[in-house]
Short mmCIF file of C-alpha atoms and ligand atoms in Angstrom, two decimals:
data_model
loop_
_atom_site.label_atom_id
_atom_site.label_comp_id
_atom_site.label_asym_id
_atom_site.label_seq_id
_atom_site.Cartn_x
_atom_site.Cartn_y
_atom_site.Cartn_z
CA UNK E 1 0.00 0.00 0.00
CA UNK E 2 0.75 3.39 -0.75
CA UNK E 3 1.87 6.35 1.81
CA UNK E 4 -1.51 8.04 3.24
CA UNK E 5 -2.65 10.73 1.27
CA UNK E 6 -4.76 13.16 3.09
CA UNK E 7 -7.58 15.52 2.56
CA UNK E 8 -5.70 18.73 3.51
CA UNK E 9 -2.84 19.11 5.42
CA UNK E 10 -0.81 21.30 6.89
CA UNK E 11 1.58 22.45 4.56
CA UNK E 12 4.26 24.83 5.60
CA UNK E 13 6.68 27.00 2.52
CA UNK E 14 9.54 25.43 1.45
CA UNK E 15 11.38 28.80 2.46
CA UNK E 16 10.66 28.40 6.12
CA UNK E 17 8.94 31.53 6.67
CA UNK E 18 6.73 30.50 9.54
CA UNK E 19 10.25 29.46 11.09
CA UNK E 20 11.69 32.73 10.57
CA UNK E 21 8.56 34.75 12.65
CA UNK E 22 8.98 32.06 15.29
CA UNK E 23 12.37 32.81 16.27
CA UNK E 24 11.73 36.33 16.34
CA UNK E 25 9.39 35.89 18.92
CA UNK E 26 11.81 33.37 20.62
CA UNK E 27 14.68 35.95 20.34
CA UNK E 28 12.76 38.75 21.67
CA UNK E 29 10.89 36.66 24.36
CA UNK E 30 7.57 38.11 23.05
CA UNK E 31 6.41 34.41 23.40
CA UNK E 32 3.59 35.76 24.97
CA UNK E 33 1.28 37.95 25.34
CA UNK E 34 0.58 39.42 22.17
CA UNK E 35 3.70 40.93 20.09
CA UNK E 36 4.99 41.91 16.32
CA UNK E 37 3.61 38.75 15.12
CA UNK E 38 0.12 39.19 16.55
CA UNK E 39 -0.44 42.96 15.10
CA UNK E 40 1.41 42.51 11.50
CA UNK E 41 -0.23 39.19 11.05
CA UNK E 42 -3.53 41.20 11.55
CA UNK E 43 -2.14 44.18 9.58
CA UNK E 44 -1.26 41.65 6.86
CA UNK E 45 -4.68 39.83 6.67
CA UNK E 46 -6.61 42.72 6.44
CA UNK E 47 -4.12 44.24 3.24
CA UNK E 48 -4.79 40.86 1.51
CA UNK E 49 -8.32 40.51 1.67
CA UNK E 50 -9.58 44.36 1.19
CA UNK E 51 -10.61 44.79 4.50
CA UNK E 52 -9.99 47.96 6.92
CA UNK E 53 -9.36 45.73 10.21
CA UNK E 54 -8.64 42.38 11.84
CA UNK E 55 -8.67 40.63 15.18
CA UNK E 56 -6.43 37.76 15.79
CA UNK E 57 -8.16 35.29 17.51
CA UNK E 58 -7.29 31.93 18.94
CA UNK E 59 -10.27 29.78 16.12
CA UNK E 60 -12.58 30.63 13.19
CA UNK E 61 -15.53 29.59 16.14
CA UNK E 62 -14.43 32.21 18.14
CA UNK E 63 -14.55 34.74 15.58
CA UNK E 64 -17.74 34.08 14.87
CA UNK E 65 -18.89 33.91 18.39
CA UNK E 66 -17.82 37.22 18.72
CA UNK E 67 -19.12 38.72 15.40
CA UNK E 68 -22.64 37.49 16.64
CA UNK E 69 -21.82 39.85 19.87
CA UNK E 70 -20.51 42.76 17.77
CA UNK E 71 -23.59 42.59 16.03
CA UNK E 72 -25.37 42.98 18.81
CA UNK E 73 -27.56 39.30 18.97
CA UNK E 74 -28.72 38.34 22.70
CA UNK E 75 -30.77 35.94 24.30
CA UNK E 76 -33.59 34.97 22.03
CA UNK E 77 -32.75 36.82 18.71
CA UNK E 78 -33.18 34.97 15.55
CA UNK E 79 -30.19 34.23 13.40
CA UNK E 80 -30.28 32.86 9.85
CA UNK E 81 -27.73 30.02 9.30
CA UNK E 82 -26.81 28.29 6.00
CA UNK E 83 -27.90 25.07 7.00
CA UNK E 84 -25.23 22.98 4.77
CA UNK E 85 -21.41 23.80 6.93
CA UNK E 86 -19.71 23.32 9.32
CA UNK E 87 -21.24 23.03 13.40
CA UNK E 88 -18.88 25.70 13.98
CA UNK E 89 -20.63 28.37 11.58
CA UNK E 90 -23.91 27.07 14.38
CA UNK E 91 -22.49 26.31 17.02
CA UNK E 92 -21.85 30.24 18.41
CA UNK E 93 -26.00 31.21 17.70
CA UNK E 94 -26.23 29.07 20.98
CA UNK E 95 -23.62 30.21 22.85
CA UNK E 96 -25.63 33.56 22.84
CA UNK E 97 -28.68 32.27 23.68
CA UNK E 98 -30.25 33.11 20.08
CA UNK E 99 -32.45 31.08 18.04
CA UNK E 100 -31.30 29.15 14.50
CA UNK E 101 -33.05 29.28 11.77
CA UNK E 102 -31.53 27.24 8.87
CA UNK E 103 -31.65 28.21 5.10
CA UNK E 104 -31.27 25.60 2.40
CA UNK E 105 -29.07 25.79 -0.09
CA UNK E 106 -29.26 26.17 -4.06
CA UNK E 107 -27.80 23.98 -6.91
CA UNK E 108 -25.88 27.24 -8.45
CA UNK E 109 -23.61 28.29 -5.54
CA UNK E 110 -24.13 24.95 -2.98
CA UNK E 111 -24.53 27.74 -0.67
CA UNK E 112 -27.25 29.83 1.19
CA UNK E 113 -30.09 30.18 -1.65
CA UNK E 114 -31.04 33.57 -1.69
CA UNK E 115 -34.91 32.61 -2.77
CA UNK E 116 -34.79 30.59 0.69
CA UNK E 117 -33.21 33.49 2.74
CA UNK E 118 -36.33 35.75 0.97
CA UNK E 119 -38.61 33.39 2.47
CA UNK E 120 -36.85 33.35 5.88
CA UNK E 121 -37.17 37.16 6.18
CA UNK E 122 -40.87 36.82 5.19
CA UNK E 123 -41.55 34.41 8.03
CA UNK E 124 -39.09 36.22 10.46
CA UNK E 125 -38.57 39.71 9.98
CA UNK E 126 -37.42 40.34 13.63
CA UNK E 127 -34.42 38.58 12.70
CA UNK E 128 -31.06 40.31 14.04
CA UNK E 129 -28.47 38.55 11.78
CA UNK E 130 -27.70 36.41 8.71
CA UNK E 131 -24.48 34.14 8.79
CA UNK E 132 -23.39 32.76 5.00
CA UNK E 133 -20.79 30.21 4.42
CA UNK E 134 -18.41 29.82 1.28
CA UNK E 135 -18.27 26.27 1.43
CA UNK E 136 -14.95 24.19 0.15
CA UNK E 137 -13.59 27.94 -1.36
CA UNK E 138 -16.82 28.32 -3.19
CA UNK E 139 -18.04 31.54 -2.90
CA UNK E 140 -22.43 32.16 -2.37
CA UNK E 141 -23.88 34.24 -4.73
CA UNK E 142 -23.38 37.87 -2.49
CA UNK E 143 -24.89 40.40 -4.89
CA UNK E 144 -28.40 38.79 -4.02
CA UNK E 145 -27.47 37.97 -0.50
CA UNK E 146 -26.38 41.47 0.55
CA UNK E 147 -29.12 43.51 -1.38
CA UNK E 148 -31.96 41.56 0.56
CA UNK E 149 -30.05 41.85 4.17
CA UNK E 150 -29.74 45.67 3.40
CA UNK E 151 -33.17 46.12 2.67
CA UNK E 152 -34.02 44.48 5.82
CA UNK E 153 -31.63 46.28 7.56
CA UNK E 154 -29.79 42.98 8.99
CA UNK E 155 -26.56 42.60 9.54
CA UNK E 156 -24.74 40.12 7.30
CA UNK E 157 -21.68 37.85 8.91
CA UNK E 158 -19.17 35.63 6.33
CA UNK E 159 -17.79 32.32 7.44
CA UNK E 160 -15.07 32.58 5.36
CA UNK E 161 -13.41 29.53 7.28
CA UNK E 162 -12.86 27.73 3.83
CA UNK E 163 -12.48 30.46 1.49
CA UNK E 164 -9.38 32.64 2.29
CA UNK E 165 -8.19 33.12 -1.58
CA UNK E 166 -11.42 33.11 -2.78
CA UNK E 167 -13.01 35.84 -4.87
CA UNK E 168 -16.64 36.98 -5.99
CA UNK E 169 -16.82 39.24 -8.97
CA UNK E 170 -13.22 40.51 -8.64
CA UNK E 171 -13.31 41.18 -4.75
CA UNK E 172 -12.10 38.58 -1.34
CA UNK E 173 -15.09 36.98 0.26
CA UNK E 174 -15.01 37.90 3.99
CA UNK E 175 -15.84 41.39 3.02
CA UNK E 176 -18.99 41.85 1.47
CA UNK E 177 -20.79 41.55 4.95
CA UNK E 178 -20.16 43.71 8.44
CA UNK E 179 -18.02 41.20 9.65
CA UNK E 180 -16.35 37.99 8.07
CA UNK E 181 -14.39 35.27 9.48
CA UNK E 182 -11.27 32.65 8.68
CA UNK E 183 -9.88 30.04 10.23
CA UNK E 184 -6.28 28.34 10.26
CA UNK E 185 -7.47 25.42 11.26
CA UNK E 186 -5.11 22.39 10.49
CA UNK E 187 -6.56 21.56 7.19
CA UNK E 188 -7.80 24.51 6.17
CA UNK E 189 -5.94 25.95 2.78
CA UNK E 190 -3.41 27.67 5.47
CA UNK E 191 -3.33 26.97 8.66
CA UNK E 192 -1.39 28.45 12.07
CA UNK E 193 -1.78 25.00 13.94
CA UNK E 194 -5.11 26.82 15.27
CA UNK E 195 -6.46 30.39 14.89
CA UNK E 196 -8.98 32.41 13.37
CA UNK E 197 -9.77 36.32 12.08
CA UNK E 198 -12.32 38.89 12.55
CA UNK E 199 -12.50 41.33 9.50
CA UNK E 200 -14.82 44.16 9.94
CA UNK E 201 -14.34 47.80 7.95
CA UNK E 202 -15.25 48.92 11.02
CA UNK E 203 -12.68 49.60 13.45
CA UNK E 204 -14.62 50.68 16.44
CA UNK E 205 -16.09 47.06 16.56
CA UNK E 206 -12.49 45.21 15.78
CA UNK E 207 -10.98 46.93 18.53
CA UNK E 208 -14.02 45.79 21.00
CA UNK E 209 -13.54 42.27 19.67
CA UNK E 210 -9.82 42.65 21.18
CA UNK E 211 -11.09 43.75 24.20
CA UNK E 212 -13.91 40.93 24.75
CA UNK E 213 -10.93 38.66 23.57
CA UNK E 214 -8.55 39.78 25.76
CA UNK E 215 -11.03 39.13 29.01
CA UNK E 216 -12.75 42.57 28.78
CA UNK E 217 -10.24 44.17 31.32
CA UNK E 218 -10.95 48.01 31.66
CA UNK E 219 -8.53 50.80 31.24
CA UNK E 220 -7.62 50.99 34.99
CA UNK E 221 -4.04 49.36 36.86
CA UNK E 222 -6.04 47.27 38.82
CA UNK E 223 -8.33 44.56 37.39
CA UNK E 224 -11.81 46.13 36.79
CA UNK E 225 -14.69 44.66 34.53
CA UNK E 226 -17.39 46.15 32.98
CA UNK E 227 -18.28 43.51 30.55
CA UNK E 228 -18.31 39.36 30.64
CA UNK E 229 -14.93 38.68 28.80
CA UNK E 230 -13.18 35.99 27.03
CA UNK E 231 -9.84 33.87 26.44
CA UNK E 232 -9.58 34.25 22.85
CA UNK E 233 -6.65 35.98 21.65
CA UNK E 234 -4.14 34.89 19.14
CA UNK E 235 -0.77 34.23 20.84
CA UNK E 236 2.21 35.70 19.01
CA UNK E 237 3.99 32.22 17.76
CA UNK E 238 0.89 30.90 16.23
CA UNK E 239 0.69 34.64 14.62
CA UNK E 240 4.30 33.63 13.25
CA UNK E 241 2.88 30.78 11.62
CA UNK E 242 0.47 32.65 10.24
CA UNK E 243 2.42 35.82 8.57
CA UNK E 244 4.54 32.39 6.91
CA UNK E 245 1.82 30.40 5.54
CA UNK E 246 0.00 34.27 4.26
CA UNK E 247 2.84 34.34 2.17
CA UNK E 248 2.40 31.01 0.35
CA UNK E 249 -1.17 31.68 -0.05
CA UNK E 250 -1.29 32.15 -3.45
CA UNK E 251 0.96 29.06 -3.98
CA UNK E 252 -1.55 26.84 -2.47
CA UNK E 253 -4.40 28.88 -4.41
CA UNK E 254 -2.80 27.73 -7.72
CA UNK E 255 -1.78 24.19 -6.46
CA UNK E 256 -5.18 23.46 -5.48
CA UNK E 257 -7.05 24.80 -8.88
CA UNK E 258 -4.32 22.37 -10.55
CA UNK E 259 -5.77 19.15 -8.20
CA UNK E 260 -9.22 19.88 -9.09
CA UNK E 261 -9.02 20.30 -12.85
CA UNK E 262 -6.88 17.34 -12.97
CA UNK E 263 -10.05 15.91 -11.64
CA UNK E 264 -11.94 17.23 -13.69
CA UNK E 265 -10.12 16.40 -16.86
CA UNK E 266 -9.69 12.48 -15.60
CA UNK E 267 -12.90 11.99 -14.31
CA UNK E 268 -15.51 14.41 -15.54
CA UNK E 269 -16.87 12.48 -18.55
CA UNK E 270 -17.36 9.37 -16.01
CA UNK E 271 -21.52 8.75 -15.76
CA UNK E 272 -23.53 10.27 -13.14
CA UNK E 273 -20.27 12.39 -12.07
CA UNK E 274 -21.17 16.04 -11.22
CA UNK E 275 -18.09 18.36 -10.35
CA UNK E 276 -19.10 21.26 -7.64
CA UNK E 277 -20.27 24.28 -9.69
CA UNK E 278 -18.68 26.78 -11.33
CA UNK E 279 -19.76 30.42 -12.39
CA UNK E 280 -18.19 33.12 -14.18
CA UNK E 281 -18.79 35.43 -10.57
CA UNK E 282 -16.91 32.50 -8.53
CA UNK E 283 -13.22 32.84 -8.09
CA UNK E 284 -12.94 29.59 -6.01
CA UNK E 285 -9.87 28.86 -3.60
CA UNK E 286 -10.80 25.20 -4.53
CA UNK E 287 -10.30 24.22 -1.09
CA UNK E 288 -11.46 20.74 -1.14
CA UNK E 289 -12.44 19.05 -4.82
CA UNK E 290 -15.62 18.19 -4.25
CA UNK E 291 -18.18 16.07 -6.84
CA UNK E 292 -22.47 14.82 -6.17
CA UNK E 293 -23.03 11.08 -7.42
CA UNK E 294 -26.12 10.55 -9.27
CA UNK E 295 -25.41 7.45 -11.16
CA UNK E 296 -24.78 3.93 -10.01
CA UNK E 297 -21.54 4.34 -8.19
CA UNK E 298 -22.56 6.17 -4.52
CA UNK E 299 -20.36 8.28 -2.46
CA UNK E 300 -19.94 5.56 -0.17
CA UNK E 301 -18.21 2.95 -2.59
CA UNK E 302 -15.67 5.83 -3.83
CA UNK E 303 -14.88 6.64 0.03
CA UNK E 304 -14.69 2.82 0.97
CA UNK E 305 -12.24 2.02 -2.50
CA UNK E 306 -9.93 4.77 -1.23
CA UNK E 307 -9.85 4.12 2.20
CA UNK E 308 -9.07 0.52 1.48
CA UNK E 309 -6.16 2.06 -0.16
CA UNK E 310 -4.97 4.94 2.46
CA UNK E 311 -6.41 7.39 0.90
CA UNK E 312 -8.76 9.94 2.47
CA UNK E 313 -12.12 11.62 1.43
CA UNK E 314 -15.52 12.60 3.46
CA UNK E 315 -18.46 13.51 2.22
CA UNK E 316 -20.03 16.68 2.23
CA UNK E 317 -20.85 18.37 5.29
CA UNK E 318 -24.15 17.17 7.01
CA UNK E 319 -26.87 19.72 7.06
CA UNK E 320 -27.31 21.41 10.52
CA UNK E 321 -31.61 21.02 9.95
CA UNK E 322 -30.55 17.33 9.97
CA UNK E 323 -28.43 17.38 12.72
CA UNK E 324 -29.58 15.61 16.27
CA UNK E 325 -28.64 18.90 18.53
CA UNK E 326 -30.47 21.25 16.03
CA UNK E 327 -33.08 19.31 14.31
CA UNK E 328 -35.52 21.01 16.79
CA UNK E 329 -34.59 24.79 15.15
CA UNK E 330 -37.12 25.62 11.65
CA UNK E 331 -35.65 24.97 8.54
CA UNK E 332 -36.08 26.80 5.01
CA UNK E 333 -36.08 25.06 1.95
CA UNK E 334 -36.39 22.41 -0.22
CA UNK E 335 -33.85 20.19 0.89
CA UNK E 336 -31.14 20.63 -1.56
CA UNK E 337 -28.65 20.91 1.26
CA UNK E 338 -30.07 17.13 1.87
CA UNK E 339 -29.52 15.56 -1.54
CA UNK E 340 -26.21 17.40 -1.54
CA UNK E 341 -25.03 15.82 1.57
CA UNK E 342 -26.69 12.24 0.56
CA UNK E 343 -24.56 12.43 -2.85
CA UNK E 344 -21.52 14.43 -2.32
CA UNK E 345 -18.12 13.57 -2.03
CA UNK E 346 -14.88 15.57 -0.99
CA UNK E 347 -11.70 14.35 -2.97
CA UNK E 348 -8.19 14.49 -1.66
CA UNK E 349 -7.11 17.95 -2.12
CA UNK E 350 -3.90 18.01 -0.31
CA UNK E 351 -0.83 20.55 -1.53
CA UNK E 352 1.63 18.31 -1.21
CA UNK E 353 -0.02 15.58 -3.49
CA UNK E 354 2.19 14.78 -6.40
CA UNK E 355 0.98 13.90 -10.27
CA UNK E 356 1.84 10.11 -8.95
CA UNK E 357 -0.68 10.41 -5.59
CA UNK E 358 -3.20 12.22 -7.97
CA UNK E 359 -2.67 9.34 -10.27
CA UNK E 360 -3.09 6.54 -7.73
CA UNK E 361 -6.60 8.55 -6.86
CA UNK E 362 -8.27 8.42 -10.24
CA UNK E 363 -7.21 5.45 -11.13
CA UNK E 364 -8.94 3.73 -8.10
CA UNK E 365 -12.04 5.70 -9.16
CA UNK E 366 -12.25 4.88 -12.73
CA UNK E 367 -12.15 1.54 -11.77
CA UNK E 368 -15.68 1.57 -10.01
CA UNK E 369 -17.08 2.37 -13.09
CA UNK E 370 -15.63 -0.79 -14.85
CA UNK E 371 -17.04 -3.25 -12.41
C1 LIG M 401 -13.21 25.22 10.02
C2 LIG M 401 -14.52 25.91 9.96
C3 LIG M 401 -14.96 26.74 11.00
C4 LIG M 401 -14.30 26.82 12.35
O1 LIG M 401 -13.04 27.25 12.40
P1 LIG M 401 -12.11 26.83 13.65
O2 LIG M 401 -10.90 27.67 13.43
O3 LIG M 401 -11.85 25.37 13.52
O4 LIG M 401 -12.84 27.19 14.89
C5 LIG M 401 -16.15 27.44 10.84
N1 LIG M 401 -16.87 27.32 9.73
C6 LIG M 401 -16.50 26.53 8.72
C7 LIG M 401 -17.36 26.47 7.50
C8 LIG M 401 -15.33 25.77 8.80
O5 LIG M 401 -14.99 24.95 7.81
#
């Protein structure tokens, strides 16, 4: 058998940037708290992606968690959800006490159907926020999405988790909304071991977000709080990481667009095989090469073939509306989220694959179809 080839790895430059940022902190003992790394990692993030500000923060979760509090949601406000992601995109709604409710998803983007989110803000027009996902790089369709949360007045939140490199019409998704979110998670396109952003164009709220992150101490020598705070800060190594990896974004941009046309050019033509969409707005990070089974060959057998062979792949993510610990929150749609989960498949999509490991992948598919 084979070496394992993975999903999506952690894959550090071949220069040893991330090294470099370390020892700085190491040489200058700003181990902790805080540092050079921390602010020019934020300084950095916020240049690439368009946006006026950043908070460093220690996950993608707790960016969102506390882009739910910037904007304001308390116990019992309503919060619109793409349904098809991640628990993490969900998971912070509860930890303020508001109320999911989950929007389906549309064929077009695989993301938050705007013709659901209409609906949702029929039924709900109390609601205090919308949260869209770009799921594996794929950016949702945003013109649509942010005219109908302006004329309701809502605010709009990005998890941008999976798309850092990823562009709609020309400009970085994470932007288009009051605040938007990444992670550097370890398999995420670049990761910092663990760590997430807040990007807001508004500064006043980034710099709260620091505070709330930073345990909410007041400006006084002793320690005096006015607000409930939290542990959440970047720490200035992992910030290393990250100002090494932000430099080989673009890299893994390219290397990744290369994996999933190589897909596509092996195994498009195959029966029943559809790849995840493409439109001329979408500038995908093609985070994870994903593909919906409609034929005779299910997502199961192409997961189980690989495995046997130590080679990795999930399926899509399950819908939150389906999910045991939210199946009790309303739901908006007409299940395409559902058949996409049922029939989708995530490909290896790791950086460091080679032409052989790509190889090795579609040959073990093709041969499902020959049996
Ligand atoms: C990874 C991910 C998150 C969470 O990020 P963490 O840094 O792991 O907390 C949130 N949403 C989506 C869609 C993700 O893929």
């Amino acid at each position: 058998m084979g070496d394992r080839i993975y999903l999506s790895s952690p894959h550090m430059s071949d220069e040893g940037y991330e090294m470099t940022y370390i020892k700085e902190a190491f040489d200058t003992n700003w181990i902790a708290p805080l540092g050079e790394n921390v602010n020019q990692f934020e300084r950095e993030l916020a240049v690439k992606v368009g946006s006026k500000a950043a908070a460093a923060l220690s996950s993608g979760t707790a960016a969102i968690h506390l882009a739910l509090k910037a904007a304001g949601v308390t116990e019992g406000d309503i919060v619109f959800c793409q349904s098809l992601t991640f628990s993490a995109t969900a998971n912070p709604i509860i930890y303020q006490n508001a109320i999911p409710v989950f929007i389906d998803s549309d064929l077009l983007s695989w993301n938050m159907c705007p013709r659901a989110l209409e609906e949702a803000f029929e039924k709900y027009p109390e609601v205090k926020a919308v949260i869209v996902v770009h799921l594996y790089g794929l950016s949702a369709d945003m013109d649509k999405i942010v005219e109908l949360c302006n004329e309701h007045n809502v605010v709009l939140i990005e998890d941008a988790a999976e798309s850092l490199g990823t562009f709609y019409k020309g400009k970085h998704t994470g932007i288009f909304g009051d605040f938007g979110i990444y992670s550097f998670n370890g398999n995420k396109i670049i990761t910092t071991s663990g760590g997430g952003m807040l990007v807001s164009n508004n500064e006043e709220k980034i710099e709260k977000a620091r505070f709330w992150s930073t345990q909410s101490r007041d400006q006084a020598k002793h320690f005096e709080h006015s607000e409930l705070g939290f542990n959440y800060r970047m720490s200035n190594i992992v910030a290393g990481i990250g100002r090494g990896q932000l430099k080989v974004l673009d890299q893994r941009v390219e290397k990744k667009k290369y994996i999933f046309e190589f897909y596509i050019k092996e195994l498009g033509s195959l029966e029943g095989i559809e790849f995840m969409p493409r439109n001329e707005w979408n500038e995908p990070n093609f985070w994870l090469s994903s593909m919906i089974l409609n034929g005779k060959v299910r997502p199961f057998d192409v997961m189980e073939a690989l495995e046997k062979e130590n080679i990795e792949s999930r399926p899509i993510w399950k819908p939150m509306h389906m999910q045991p610990f939210f199946e009790k929150y309303d739901f908006i749609g007409t299940g395409v989220s559902g058949k996409l989960f049922e029939n989708g498949v995530c490909l290896p999509s790791d950086t460091k694959m080679t032409e052989k490991d790509l190889e090795r992948v579609v040959q073990i598919i093709k041969k499902l179809w020959c049996e």
